[in-house]
Amino acid sequence: MNPLVRILGGGSALLVDATFLFILGISFLFLGIITVLMVWFVWRYRKSRHPVAEEVKESVWLEVAWTLIPTVLMLAMFEAGFEGFQWMRAVPADAMTVTVSAQMWKWTFVYGNGRRSPDLVVPSDRPIKLLLHSTDVIHGFYVPAYRIKEDVVPGRENYLWFQPDTEGTFEIMCSSYCGERHSYMRANLRVMPGKEFRRWYGAKTGKRSALGARGIMEDAGCLVCHSLDGSRAPGPTLKGIWGRRETVASDGVEHAVNVDEAYIRRAIREPSADVVKGFRTIMPVEALTEEELAILVRYLRALR
Amino acid sequence: MADAVVTPAAPWRGYLDAPDGRRGIRSWIFSTDHKRIGVLYLWSVLAFFAVGVALGLLMRLESIAPGPTIMSARAYNAFFTLHGVIMIFLFIIPAVPASMGNFFLPLQIGARDVAFPRLNLLSWWVYVTGAVLALLAMFAGGHPPDTGWTFYVPYSVRTDTNVSLAVLAAFVLGFSSILTGLNFITTVHTMRMKGMGWFRIPLFTWGIYATAWVQVLATPIIAVTLLLVVLERVAHLGLFDPVRGGDPLLFQHLFWIYSHPAVYIMIIPAMGIISEVIPAFSGKRIYGYRAIVYSSLGIAFAGYLVWGHHMFTSGMSDTARWIFSFLTFIVAVPSGVKVFNWVATLYKGSIDLSASLLYALSFIFLFSIGGLTGLVNGALAVNVHVHDTYWVVAHFHYVMFGGTGFAVFAGLLYWFPKMTGRMVPKAPAIVAWFLMFAGFNILYLPMFVLGWMGMPRRYYDYLPELQPLHVMATVGSWILAAGLVVLAATLLRALRHGDPAPANPWGARGLEWQTPSPPPTENFEIEPVLGDERP
């Protein structure tokens, strides 16, 4: 048992920090000994002061000592890390489960009642278990404030848990490189009092179509890659898209198209069917209702 | 005037005069002399080091402020990928074995050449082929690769950048590494001079020998893995991509089964250099010769068993995680043993604080920081927080640059007189050391703090509150670069104008110091004498 961890107990942050300080302390001690001896020997036995080197008889005991003592310390450090890790992997039975869905370059959090949110909203009075899913490449779910991280790997379900304790808003980041907008793949962790959370959780969320075109695009993640103001992004800008002449590749064959309603609908339903020249086939399929599609088409027609 | 006609004796140029009188580039690129091949490799790896440094400086400049500064996100992603690929496959893996190893391994064991001189030349040509492929991946149409040097699937299978070409380059470079390793193993086994038993072999040669086994046994695994990535991209094989029923973690295992031992390919030869330089400038034998030999072999062996510590947050089973964590702590012990023996060697020595020794002592300091911060990464609970952050970036730069990089400079300054027949002036080399040591720490120390504060690596943009530490790191990169320029200028100048070097300017013990500087083509004019003591 590692006493440090036991005394401090508590959340993952304390656990990680205590182990960190334990290892850092030993490290500083060793670095100090090595550096001081090295500098002192170089000074004390410099050629001008000590012109003739003396051969020193080797001591087996010395070799054994500086092999065994570090080995024991290594085992202690391993044990500290292992104890903490076991705690971090043992999910309490009363944890609330939230599914994390990662895609280039957006996080979506899905709750038990089907509620979806771009931020991770949690109550401060319950442990939270996160099930990690990716729809495309490997991402990394990372909350520095809680010292938790796990890769989000397509094709498998990884998990994490943590005990929210401090109310407030914290950064969620992608820690595993996932392409052009990796460093922008962020979200907020919002820890709120249990009562407030339950109100948020139970609140009726209206239909997405009620959000308007901008709201739909925000929610579906379109704006991660498509700008509305003509600026450069991983996808073509939507500004002035209506009637624009684009060169697209369909199954590797290039041809020109005029952007009209049929093209826009197809580009959303089957993103990889016609890929605009100079851009990559990375757009995911987002299920939009007919109502939402109609709103988007109307909006894009007017976006000059 | 009764002048006697005196023909001034031409200055001794040793192997630098080709035996058949050929001159120019052809006498180098087709030479089978291990010394010439070593020099060829040295120029090649240093050229790519310069390219890698330039890429690194530009990345640092981009990160001096949040948001776009001098390049786009795509360019930044290509930059860190190429920086990694170049520094690892084109610089640091061949840096010591293929250049200084090639030059000094045969000399240290009293041999005339390596066992397979033509294979040796072939390995350089294979290296050049791989380097050309890597350059093509950068510049030939399309987009340069943007996957990071680790080529993680499924991203590397899906991106439309020149990943196939870059992967092919790494594949080809692997063969060059295998050929070099094979050659050195055979040479050490069959060509040691009479009377040189295993425990009389100099420690640098021991390091190169232990490394050679890793090169031969581990490299084929990465070759196969990289080939499978190309097949996955071209033929949609479905080994790694979950959409086709593959497993991304399988790739990571295969990748690190090579790439972790590769870390020891990078560091063991560097440790070999330190084990030569410290006793030479202490005027005595190394302390704990056998302990250092066994620790080299121990590291080379145990290094195969710890690859999983690169995957602590990958979703690998919890059992695998603690086993790999345990083994990681065990492999730290032999490195510590080496450090203690080096420091003990200084005790009661007669220490000549040369530029070479300054680099070697800096190696001990910086490598210790790199190694000790590695313990933080190795502890499971803490790894969760620091994994994939700047903490790790700082850690491996302390090991690879502060360690191997500084050892390369220590070795260059130590052996420069032997390789070129010229001495390096001391003062400018010490100025270069000071700039590099200061710049290095100003560059990489803040990265530990950044990582601990939660700054993930491979980030084009970052939170504004982290800017002060980024500015500090960028300024450090300029100081470090200034040191590199001073060192390069000093060495290039010494190449032409340095004082002629005696056979043994440092009073060192190895057999390479018993032959003139530079050595003749056949290495020794008279049989070297093996002292009756171990190195």
mmCIF file with all atom_site columns, C-alpha atoms in Angstrom, chain A residues 15-17 19-20 23-24 26-28 30-31 34-35 37-38 41-42 45-48 50-59 62-63 66-67 70-71 74-75 77-78 80-82 84-85 88-89 104 135-138 142-144 147-151 153-156 158-159 171 173-186 232 278-280, chain B residues 73-74 77 80 146-148 152-155 158-160 242 247-249 252 282-289 291 312-315 318 321-322 325-326 329-330 332-333 337 339-341 343-344 346-353 361 364-365 368-369 372 375-376 379-382 384-389 391 451-454 456-461 463 509 534:
data_model
loop_
_atom_site.group_PDB
_atom_site.id
_atom_site.type_symbol
_atom_site.label_atom_id
_atom_site.label_alt_id
_atom_site.label_comp_id
_atom_site.label_asym_id
_atom_site.label_entity_id
_atom_site.label_seq_id
_atom_site.pdbx_PDB_ins_code
_atom_site.Cartn_x
_atom_site.Cartn_y
_atom_site.Cartn_z
_atom_site.occupancy
_atom_site.B_iso_or_equiv
_atom_site.pdbx_formal_charge
_atom_site.auth_seq_id
_atom_site.auth_comp_id
_atom_site.auth_asym_id
_atom_site.auth_atom_id
_atom_site.pdbx_PDB_model_num
ATOM 1   C CA . LEU A 1 15  ? -4.182  10.790 -6.398  1.00 0.00 ? 15  LEU A CA 1
ATOM 2   C CA . VAL A 1 16  ? -2.191  11.654 -9.501  1.00 0.00 ? 16  VAL A CA 1
ATOM 3   C CA . ASP A 1 17  ? -0.565  14.682 -7.883  1.00 0.00 ? 17  ASP A CA 1
ATOM 4   C CA . THR A 1 19  ? 2.124   10.020 -6.870  1.00 0.00 ? 19  THR A CA 1
ATOM 5   C CA . PHE A 1 20  ? 3.727   12.667 -9.050  1.00 0.00 ? 20  PHE A CA 1
ATOM 6   C CA . ILE A 1 23  ? 8.366   10.360 -7.787  1.00 0.00 ? 23  ILE A CA 1
ATOM 7   C CA . LEU A 1 24  ? 9.494   13.929 -8.386  1.00 0.00 ? 24  LEU A CA 1
ATOM 8   C CA . ILE A 1 26  ? 13.048  10.977 -5.356  1.00 0.00 ? 26  ILE A CA 1
ATOM 9   C CA . SER A 1 27  ? 14.090  12.246 -8.782  1.00 0.00 ? 27  SER A CA 1
ATOM 10  C CA . PHE A 1 28  ? 15.276  15.583 -7.440  1.00 0.00 ? 28  PHE A CA 1
ATOM 11  C CA . PHE A 1 30  ? 19.033  11.622 -7.296  1.00 0.00 ? 30  PHE A CA 1
ATOM 12  C CA . LEU A 1 31  ? 19.620  14.474 -9.725  1.00 0.00 ? 31  LEU A CA 1
ATOM 13  C CA . ILE A 1 34  ? 24.654  13.132 -9.218  1.00 0.00 ? 34  ILE A CA 1
ATOM 14  C CA . THR A 1 35  ? 25.087  16.794 -10.119 1.00 0.00 ? 35  THR A CA 1
ATOM 15  C CA . LEU A 1 37  ? 29.215  14.918 -6.982  1.00 0.00 ? 37  LEU A CA 1
ATOM 16  C CA . MET A 1 38  ? 29.989  15.508 -10.649 1.00 0.00 ? 38  MET A CA 1
ATOM 17  C CA . PHE A 1 41  ? 34.848  15.986 -8.519  1.00 0.00 ? 41  PHE A CA 1
ATOM 18  C CA . VAL A 1 42  ? 35.548  18.111 -11.592 1.00 0.00 ? 42  VAL A CA 1
ATOM 19  C CA . TYR A 1 45  ? 40.348  16.835 -9.085  1.00 0.00 ? 45  TYR A CA 1
ATOM 20  C CA . ARG A 1 46  ? 41.025  19.363 -11.839 1.00 0.00 ? 46  ARG A CA 1
ATOM 21  C CA . LYS A 1 47  ? 44.308  18.816 -13.562 1.00 0.00 ? 47  LYS A CA 1
ATOM 22  C CA . SER A 1 48  ? 46.017  21.921 -12.167 1.00 0.00 ? 48  SER A CA 1
ATOM 23  C CA . HIS A 1 50  ? 45.483  17.096 -9.007  1.00 0.00 ? 50  HIS A CA 1
ATOM 24  C CA . PRO A 1 51  ? 48.016  16.428 -11.784 1.00 0.00 ? 51  PRO A CA 1
ATOM 25  C CA . VAL A 1 52  ? 48.262  12.682 -11.353 1.00 0.00 ? 52  VAL A CA 1
ATOM 26  C CA . ALA A 1 53  ? 45.168  10.494 -11.502 1.00 0.00 ? 53  ALA A CA 1
ATOM 27  C CA . GLU A 1 54  ? 44.857  7.748  -8.933  1.00 0.00 ? 54  GLU A CA 1
ATOM 28  C CA . GLU A 1 55  ? 43.377  4.430  -9.878  1.00 0.00 ? 55  GLU A CA 1
ATOM 29  C CA . VAL A 1 56  ? 40.593  3.628  -7.458  1.00 0.00 ? 56  VAL A CA 1
ATOM 30  C CA . LYS A 1 57  ? 40.025  0.053  -6.431  1.00 0.00 ? 57  LYS A CA 1
ATOM 31  C CA . GLU A 1 58  ? 36.619  -1.082 -7.578  1.00 0.00 ? 58  GLU A CA 1
ATOM 32  C CA . SER A 1 59  ? 34.188  -2.178 -4.940  1.00 0.00 ? 59  SER A CA 1
ATOM 33  C CA . LEU A 1 62  ? 29.364  -0.235 -4.153  1.00 0.00 ? 62  LEU A CA 1
ATOM 34  C CA . GLU A 1 63  ? 28.082  -1.696 -7.434  1.00 0.00 ? 63  GLU A CA 1
ATOM 35  C CA . TRP A 1 66  ? 23.799  1.394  -6.350  1.00 0.00 ? 66  TRP A CA 1
ATOM 36  C CA . THR A 1 67  ? 21.958  -1.379 -8.157  1.00 0.00 ? 67  THR A CA 1
ATOM 37  C CA . PRO A 1 70  ? 17.477  2.188  -6.963  1.00 0.00 ? 70  PRO A CA 1
ATOM 38  C CA . THR A 1 71  ? 15.704  -1.128 -7.634  1.00 0.00 ? 71  THR A CA 1
ATOM 39  C CA . MET A 1 74  ? 11.745  1.737  -8.527  1.00 0.00 ? 74  MET A CA 1
ATOM 40  C CA . LEU A 1 75  ? 9.453   -0.875 -7.025  1.00 0.00 ? 75  LEU A CA 1
ATOM 41  C CA . MET A 1 77  ? 7.348   4.097  -7.481  1.00 0.00 ? 77  MET A CA 1
ATOM 42  C CA . PHE A 1 78  ? 5.731   1.353  -9.532  1.00 0.00 ? 78  PHE A CA 1
ATOM 43  C CA . ALA A 1 80  ? 2.471   4.054  -6.053  1.00 0.00 ? 80  ALA A CA 1
ATOM 44  C CA . GLY A 1 81  ? 1.466   4.372  -9.693  1.00 0.00 ? 81  GLY A CA 1
ATOM 45  C CA . PHE A 1 82  ? -0.241  0.986  -9.658  1.00 0.00 ? 82  PHE A CA 1
ATOM 46  C CA . GLY A 1 84  ? -3.546  4.963  -7.931  1.00 0.00 ? 84  GLY A CA 1
ATOM 47  C CA . PHE A 1 85  ? -4.283  3.399  -11.272 1.00 0.00 ? 85  PHE A CA 1
ATOM 48  C CA . MET A 1 88  ? -8.851  5.129  -11.279 1.00 0.00 ? 88  MET A CA 1
ATOM 49  C CA . ARG A 1 89  ? -10.097 2.012  -13.081 1.00 0.00 ? 89  ARG A CA 1
ATOM 50  C CA . MET A 1 104 ? -13.170 14.894 -36.523 1.00 0.00 ? 104 MET A CA 1
ATOM 51  C CA . THR A 1 135 ? -16.708 7.288  -35.530 1.00 0.00 ? 135 THR A CA 1
ATOM 52  C CA . ASP A 1 136 ? -13.527 7.889  -37.541 1.00 0.00 ? 136 ASP A CA 1
ATOM 53  C CA . VAL A 1 137 ? -9.935  8.011  -36.239 1.00 0.00 ? 137 VAL A CA 1
ATOM 54  C CA . ILE A 1 138 ? -8.287  7.795  -32.809 1.00 0.00 ? 138 ILE A CA 1
ATOM 55  C CA . TYR A 1 142 ? -8.572  14.545 -21.760 1.00 0.00 ? 142 TYR A CA 1
ATOM 56  C CA . VAL A 1 143 ? -9.670  16.677 -18.815 1.00 0.00 ? 143 VAL A CA 1
ATOM 57  C CA . PRO A 1 144 ? -6.484  18.184 -17.331 1.00 0.00 ? 144 PRO A CA 1
ATOM 58  C CA . ARG A 1 147 ? -6.082  14.358 -14.527 1.00 0.00 ? 147 ARG A CA 1
ATOM 59  C CA . ILE A 1 148 ? -8.053  11.863 -16.596 1.00 0.00 ? 148 ILE A CA 1
ATOM 60  C CA . LYS A 1 149 ? -7.359  10.731 -20.115 1.00 0.00 ? 149 LYS A CA 1
ATOM 61  C CA . GLU A 1 150 ? -8.069  7.761  -22.337 1.00 0.00 ? 150 GLU A CA 1
ATOM 62  C CA . ASP A 1 151 ? -7.847  7.255  -26.083 1.00 0.00 ? 151 ASP A CA 1
ATOM 63  C CA . VAL A 1 153 ? -10.471 4.314  -30.494 1.00 0.00 ? 153 VAL A CA 1
ATOM 64  C CA . PRO A 1 154 ? -12.808 3.455  -33.381 1.00 0.00 ? 154 PRO A CA 1
ATOM 65  C CA . GLY A 1 155 ? -14.094 -0.101 -33.200 1.00 0.00 ? 155 GLY A CA 1
ATOM 66  C CA . ARG A 1 156 ? -13.742 -0.443 -29.430 1.00 0.00 ? 156 ARG A CA 1
ATOM 67  C CA . ASN A 1 158 ? -12.862 2.436  -23.784 1.00 0.00 ? 158 ASN A CA 1
ATOM 68  C CA . TYR A 1 159 ? -14.018 3.883  -20.496 1.00 0.00 ? 159 TYR A CA 1
ATOM 69  C CA . GLU A 1 171 ? -11.467 22.316 -20.451 1.00 0.00 ? 171 GLU A CA 1
ATOM 70  C CA . MET A 1 173 ? -9.307  18.546 -25.050 1.00 0.00 ? 173 MET A CA 1
ATOM 71  C CA . CYS A 1 174 ? -8.386  16.019 -27.677 1.00 0.00 ? 174 CYS A CA 1
ATOM 72  C CA . SER A 1 175 ? -5.018  14.573 -26.699 1.00 0.00 ? 175 SER A CA 1
ATOM 73  C CA . SER A 1 176 ? -4.455  12.131 -29.543 1.00 0.00 ? 176 SER A CA 1
ATOM 74  C CA . TYR A 1 177 ? -3.522  13.679 -32.878 1.00 0.00 ? 177 TYR A CA 1
ATOM 75  C CA . CYS A 1 178 ? -6.478  13.484 -35.257 1.00 0.00 ? 178 CYS A CA 1
ATOM 76  C CA . GLY A 1 179 ? -5.735  15.785 -38.180 1.00 0.00 ? 179 GLY A CA 1
ATOM 77  C CA . GLU A 1 180 ? -5.999  19.363 -39.267 1.00 0.00 ? 180 GLU A CA 1
ATOM 78  C CA . ARG A 1 181 ? -8.195  20.767 -36.490 1.00 0.00 ? 181 ARG A CA 1
ATOM 79  C CA . HIS A 1 182 ? -6.872  18.561 -33.680 1.00 0.00 ? 182 HIS A CA 1
ATOM 80  C CA . SER A 1 183 ? -5.993  21.516 -31.462 1.00 0.00 ? 183 SER A CA 1
ATOM 81  C CA . TYR A 1 184 ? -9.471  22.998 -31.881 1.00 0.00 ? 184 TYR A CA 1
ATOM 82  C CA . MET A 1 185 ? -11.271 19.811 -30.842 1.00 0.00 ? 185 MET A CA 1
ATOM 83  C CA . ARG A 1 186 ? -12.331 21.098 -27.450 1.00 0.00 ? 186 ARG A CA 1
ATOM 84  C CA . ARG A 1 232 ? -10.194 28.989 -45.317 1.00 0.00 ? 232 ARG A CA 1
ATOM 85  C CA . GLY A 1 278 ? -8.587  20.627 -53.564 1.00 0.00 ? 278 GLY A CA 1
ATOM 86  C CA . PHE A 1 279 ? -10.467 19.136 -50.616 1.00 0.00 ? 279 PHE A CA 1
ATOM 87  C CA . ARG A 1 280 ? -10.385 15.753 -48.913 1.00 0.00 ? 280 ARG A CA 1
ATOM 88  C CA . ALA B 2 73  ? -2.484  24.123 -39.416 1.00 0.00 ? 73  ALA B CA 1
ATOM 89  C CA . ARG B 2 74  ? -1.874  21.696 -42.273 1.00 0.00 ? 74  ARG B CA 1
ATOM 90  C CA . ASN B 2 77  ? 1.092   19.103 -38.966 1.00 0.00 ? 77  ASN B CA 1
ATOM 91  C CA . PHE B 2 80  ? 6.093   17.998 -36.911 1.00 0.00 ? 80  PHE B CA 1
ATOM 92  C CA . ASP B 2 146 ? 0.701   14.782 -41.727 1.00 0.00 ? 146 ASP B CA 1
ATOM 93  C CA . THR B 2 147 ? 0.381   11.746 -39.470 1.00 0.00 ? 147 THR B CA 1
ATOM 94  C CA . GLY B 2 148 ? 3.178   12.297 -36.984 1.00 0.00 ? 148 GLY B CA 1
ATOM 95  C CA . TYR B 2 152 ? -1.011  5.769  -36.321 1.00 0.00 ? 152 TYR B CA 1
ATOM 96  C CA . VAL B 2 153 ? -3.912  4.059  -38.079 1.00 0.00 ? 153 VAL B CA 1
ATOM 97  C CA . PRO B 2 154 ? -6.696  4.659  -38.999 1.00 0.00 ? 154 PRO B CA 1
ATOM 98  C CA . TYR B 2 155 ? -5.625  8.280  -39.616 1.00 0.00 ? 155 TYR B CA 1
ATOM 99  C CA . ARG B 2 158 ? -7.360  7.701  -44.467 1.00 0.00 ? 158 ARG B CA 1
ATOM 100 C CA . THR B 2 159 ? -5.318  10.844 -44.998 1.00 0.00 ? 159 THR B CA 1
ATOM 101 C CA . ASP B 2 160 ? -4.693  11.770 -48.638 1.00 0.00 ? 160 ASP B CA 1
ATOM 102 C CA . PRO B 2 242 ? -11.848 -1.113 -37.782 1.00 0.00 ? 242 PRO B CA 1
ATOM 103 C CA . ASP B 2 247 ? -7.684  -3.354 -35.030 1.00 0.00 ? 247 ASP B CA 1
ATOM 104 C CA . PRO B 2 248 ? -5.850  -0.034 -34.573 1.00 0.00 ? 248 PRO B CA 1
ATOM 105 C CA . LEU B 2 249 ? -4.188  -1.365 -31.417 1.00 0.00 ? 249 LEU B CA 1
ATOM 106 C CA . GLN B 2 252 ? 0.403   0.235  -32.185 1.00 0.00 ? 252 GLN B CA 1
ATOM 107 C CA . SER B 2 282 ? 39.997  11.941 -16.212 1.00 0.00 ? 282 SER B CA 1
ATOM 108 C CA . GLY B 2 283 ? 43.329  10.385 -17.064 1.00 0.00 ? 283 GLY B CA 1
ATOM 109 C CA . LYS B 2 284 ? 42.312  6.954  -15.794 1.00 0.00 ? 284 LYS B CA 1
ATOM 110 C CA . ARG B 2 285 ? 40.416  3.782  -16.499 1.00 0.00 ? 285 ARG B CA 1
ATOM 111 C CA . ILE B 2 286 ? 36.639  3.613  -16.385 1.00 0.00 ? 286 ILE B CA 1
ATOM 112 C CA . TYR B 2 287 ? 35.163  2.697  -13.030 1.00 0.00 ? 287 TYR B CA 1
ATOM 113 C CA . GLY B 2 288 ? 33.084  -0.494 -13.136 1.00 0.00 ? 288 GLY B CA 1
ATOM 114 C CA . TYR B 2 289 ? 33.924  -1.715 -16.638 1.00 0.00 ? 289 TYR B CA 1
ATOM 115 C CA . ALA B 2 291 ? 29.021  -3.274 -14.684 1.00 0.00 ? 291 ALA B CA 1
ATOM 116 C CA . PHE B 2 312 ? -0.964  3.209  -21.387 1.00 0.00 ? 312 PHE B CA 1
ATOM 117 C CA . THR B 2 313 ? -4.029  5.202  -22.453 1.00 0.00 ? 313 THR B CA 1
ATOM 118 C CA . SER B 2 314 ? -4.803  3.251  -25.626 1.00 0.00 ? 314 SER B CA 1
ATOM 119 C CA . GLY B 2 315 ? -7.423  0.973  -24.126 1.00 0.00 ? 315 GLY B CA 1
ATOM 120 C CA . ASP B 2 318 ? -5.349  -3.180 -17.395 1.00 0.00 ? 318 ASP B CA 1
ATOM 121 C CA . ARG B 2 321 ? -0.702  -1.886 -18.461 1.00 0.00 ? 321 ARG B CA 1
ATOM 122 C CA . TRP B 2 322 ? 0.639   -2.843 -15.051 1.00 0.00 ? 322 TRP B CA 1
ATOM 123 C CA . SER B 2 325 ? 4.715   -0.379 -16.117 1.00 0.00 ? 325 SER B CA 1
ATOM 124 C CA . PHE B 2 326 ? 6.563   -2.847 -13.889 1.00 0.00 ? 326 PHE B CA 1
ATOM 125 C CA . PHE B 2 329 ? 10.766  0.590  -13.893 1.00 0.00 ? 329 PHE B CA 1
ATOM 126 C CA . ILE B 2 330 ? 13.097  -2.404 -14.048 1.00 0.00 ? 330 ILE B CA 1
ATOM 127 C CA . ALA B 2 332 ? 15.570  2.104  -15.562 1.00 0.00 ? 332 ALA B CA 1
ATOM 128 C CA . VAL B 2 333 ? 18.021  0.416  -13.164 1.00 0.00 ? 333 VAL B CA 1
ATOM 129 C CA . VAL B 2 337 ? 24.142  2.012  -12.850 1.00 0.00 ? 337 VAL B CA 1
ATOM 130 C CA . VAL B 2 339 ? 25.459  7.082  -14.506 1.00 0.00 ? 339 VAL B CA 1
ATOM 131 C CA . PHE B 2 340 ? 26.882  6.124  -11.089 1.00 0.00 ? 340 PHE B CA 1
ATOM 132 C CA . ASN B 2 341 ? 29.917  4.484  -12.673 1.00 0.00 ? 341 ASN B CA 1
ATOM 133 C CA . VAL B 2 343 ? 30.495  9.843  -11.893 1.00 0.00 ? 343 VAL B CA 1
ATOM 134 C CA . ALA B 2 344 ? 32.702  7.457  -9.891  1.00 0.00 ? 344 ALA B CA 1
ATOM 135 C CA . LEU B 2 346 ? 35.786  11.260 -12.095 1.00 0.00 ? 346 LEU B CA 1
ATOM 136 C CA . TYR B 2 347 ? 36.721  10.541 -8.460  1.00 0.00 ? 347 TYR B CA 1
ATOM 137 C CA . LYS B 2 348 ? 40.442  11.044 -7.877  1.00 0.00 ? 348 LYS B CA 1
ATOM 138 C CA . GLY B 2 349 ? 41.033  11.573 -11.569 1.00 0.00 ? 349 GLY B CA 1
ATOM 139 C CA . SER B 2 350 ? 43.172  14.291 -13.076 1.00 0.00 ? 350 SER B CA 1
ATOM 140 C CA . ILE B 2 351 ? 40.483  16.121 -14.912 1.00 0.00 ? 351 ILE B CA 1
ATOM 141 C CA . ASP B 2 352 ? 41.134  18.066 -18.088 1.00 0.00 ? 352 ASP B CA 1
ATOM 142 C CA . LEU B 2 353 ? 37.956  20.079 -18.621 1.00 0.00 ? 353 LEU B CA 1
ATOM 143 C CA . LEU B 2 361 ? 29.125  15.938 -18.381 1.00 0.00 ? 361 LEU B CA 1
ATOM 144 C CA . ILE B 2 364 ? 24.984  12.993 -17.705 1.00 0.00 ? 364 ILE B CA 1
ATOM 145 C CA . PHE B 2 365 ? 22.973  15.920 -16.340 1.00 0.00 ? 365 PHE B CA 1
ATOM 146 C CA . SER B 2 368 ? 19.447  12.084 -15.905 1.00 0.00 ? 368 SER B CA 1
ATOM 147 C CA . ILE B 2 369 ? 16.637  14.620 -16.169 1.00 0.00 ? 369 ILE B CA 1
ATOM 148 C CA . LEU B 2 372 ? 14.060  10.568 -14.114 1.00 0.00 ? 372 LEU B CA 1
ATOM 149 C CA . LEU B 2 375 ? 9.824   7.451  -14.238 1.00 0.00 ? 375 LEU B CA 1
ATOM 150 C CA . VAL B 2 376 ? 6.937   9.892  -13.986 1.00 0.00 ? 376 VAL B CA 1
ATOM 151 C CA . ALA B 2 379 ? 3.940   5.261  -13.194 1.00 0.00 ? 379 ALA B CA 1
ATOM 152 C CA . LEU B 2 380 ? 0.455   4.302  -14.347 1.00 0.00 ? 380 LEU B CA 1
ATOM 153 C CA . ALA B 2 381 ? -1.588  6.820  -12.384 1.00 0.00 ? 381 ALA B CA 1
ATOM 154 C CA . VAL B 2 382 ? 0.597   9.766  -13.406 1.00 0.00 ? 382 VAL B CA 1
ATOM 155 C CA . VAL B 2 384 ? -2.766  9.118  -17.440 1.00 0.00 ? 384 VAL B CA 1
ATOM 156 C CA . HIS B 2 385 ? -2.262  12.838 -16.928 1.00 0.00 ? 385 HIS B CA 1
ATOM 157 C CA . VAL B 2 386 ? 1.010   13.448 -18.796 1.00 0.00 ? 386 VAL B CA 1
ATOM 158 C CA . HIS B 2 387 ? 0.507   11.045 -21.713 1.00 0.00 ? 387 HIS B CA 1
ATOM 159 C CA . ASP B 2 388 ? 0.428   12.836 -25.103 1.00 0.00 ? 388 ASP B CA 1
ATOM 160 C CA . THR B 2 389 ? 1.323   16.191 -23.534 1.00 0.00 ? 389 THR B CA 1
ATOM 161 C CA . TRP B 2 391 ? 5.650   16.726 -20.648 1.00 0.00 ? 391 TRP B CA 1
ATOM 162 C CA . GLY B 2 451 ? 2.643   19.476 -20.149 1.00 0.00 ? 451 GLY B CA 1
ATOM 163 C CA . TRP B 2 452 ? 1.811   19.340 -16.485 1.00 0.00 ? 452 TRP B CA 1
ATOM 164 C CA . MET B 2 453 ? -0.607  22.241 -17.008 1.00 0.00 ? 453 MET B CA 1
ATOM 165 C CA . GLY B 2 454 ? -2.395  20.149 -19.617 1.00 0.00 ? 454 GLY B CA 1
ATOM 166 C CA . PRO B 2 456 ? -1.378  18.324 -25.387 1.00 0.00 ? 456 PRO B CA 1
ATOM 167 C CA . ARG B 2 457 ? 1.356   17.724 -27.950 1.00 0.00 ? 457 ARG B CA 1
ATOM 168 C CA . ARG B 2 458 ? 0.923   18.225 -31.692 1.00 0.00 ? 458 ARG B CA 1
ATOM 169 C CA . TYR B 2 459 ? -1.209  21.307 -31.046 1.00 0.00 ? 459 TYR B CA 1
ATOM 170 C CA . TYR B 2 460 ? -1.164  23.998 -33.694 1.00 0.00 ? 460 TYR B CA 1
ATOM 171 C CA . ASP B 2 461 ? -3.045  26.378 -31.420 1.00 0.00 ? 461 ASP B CA 1
ATOM 172 C CA . LEU B 2 463 ? -4.951  28.565 -24.791 1.00 0.00 ? 463 LEU B CA 1
ATOM 173 C CA . ARG B 2 509 ? 43.910  4.434  -24.011 1.00 0.00 ? 509 ARG B CA 1
ATOM 174 C CA . ARG B 2 534 ? 41.200  -3.847 -19.389 1.00 0.00 ? 534 ARG B CA 1
#
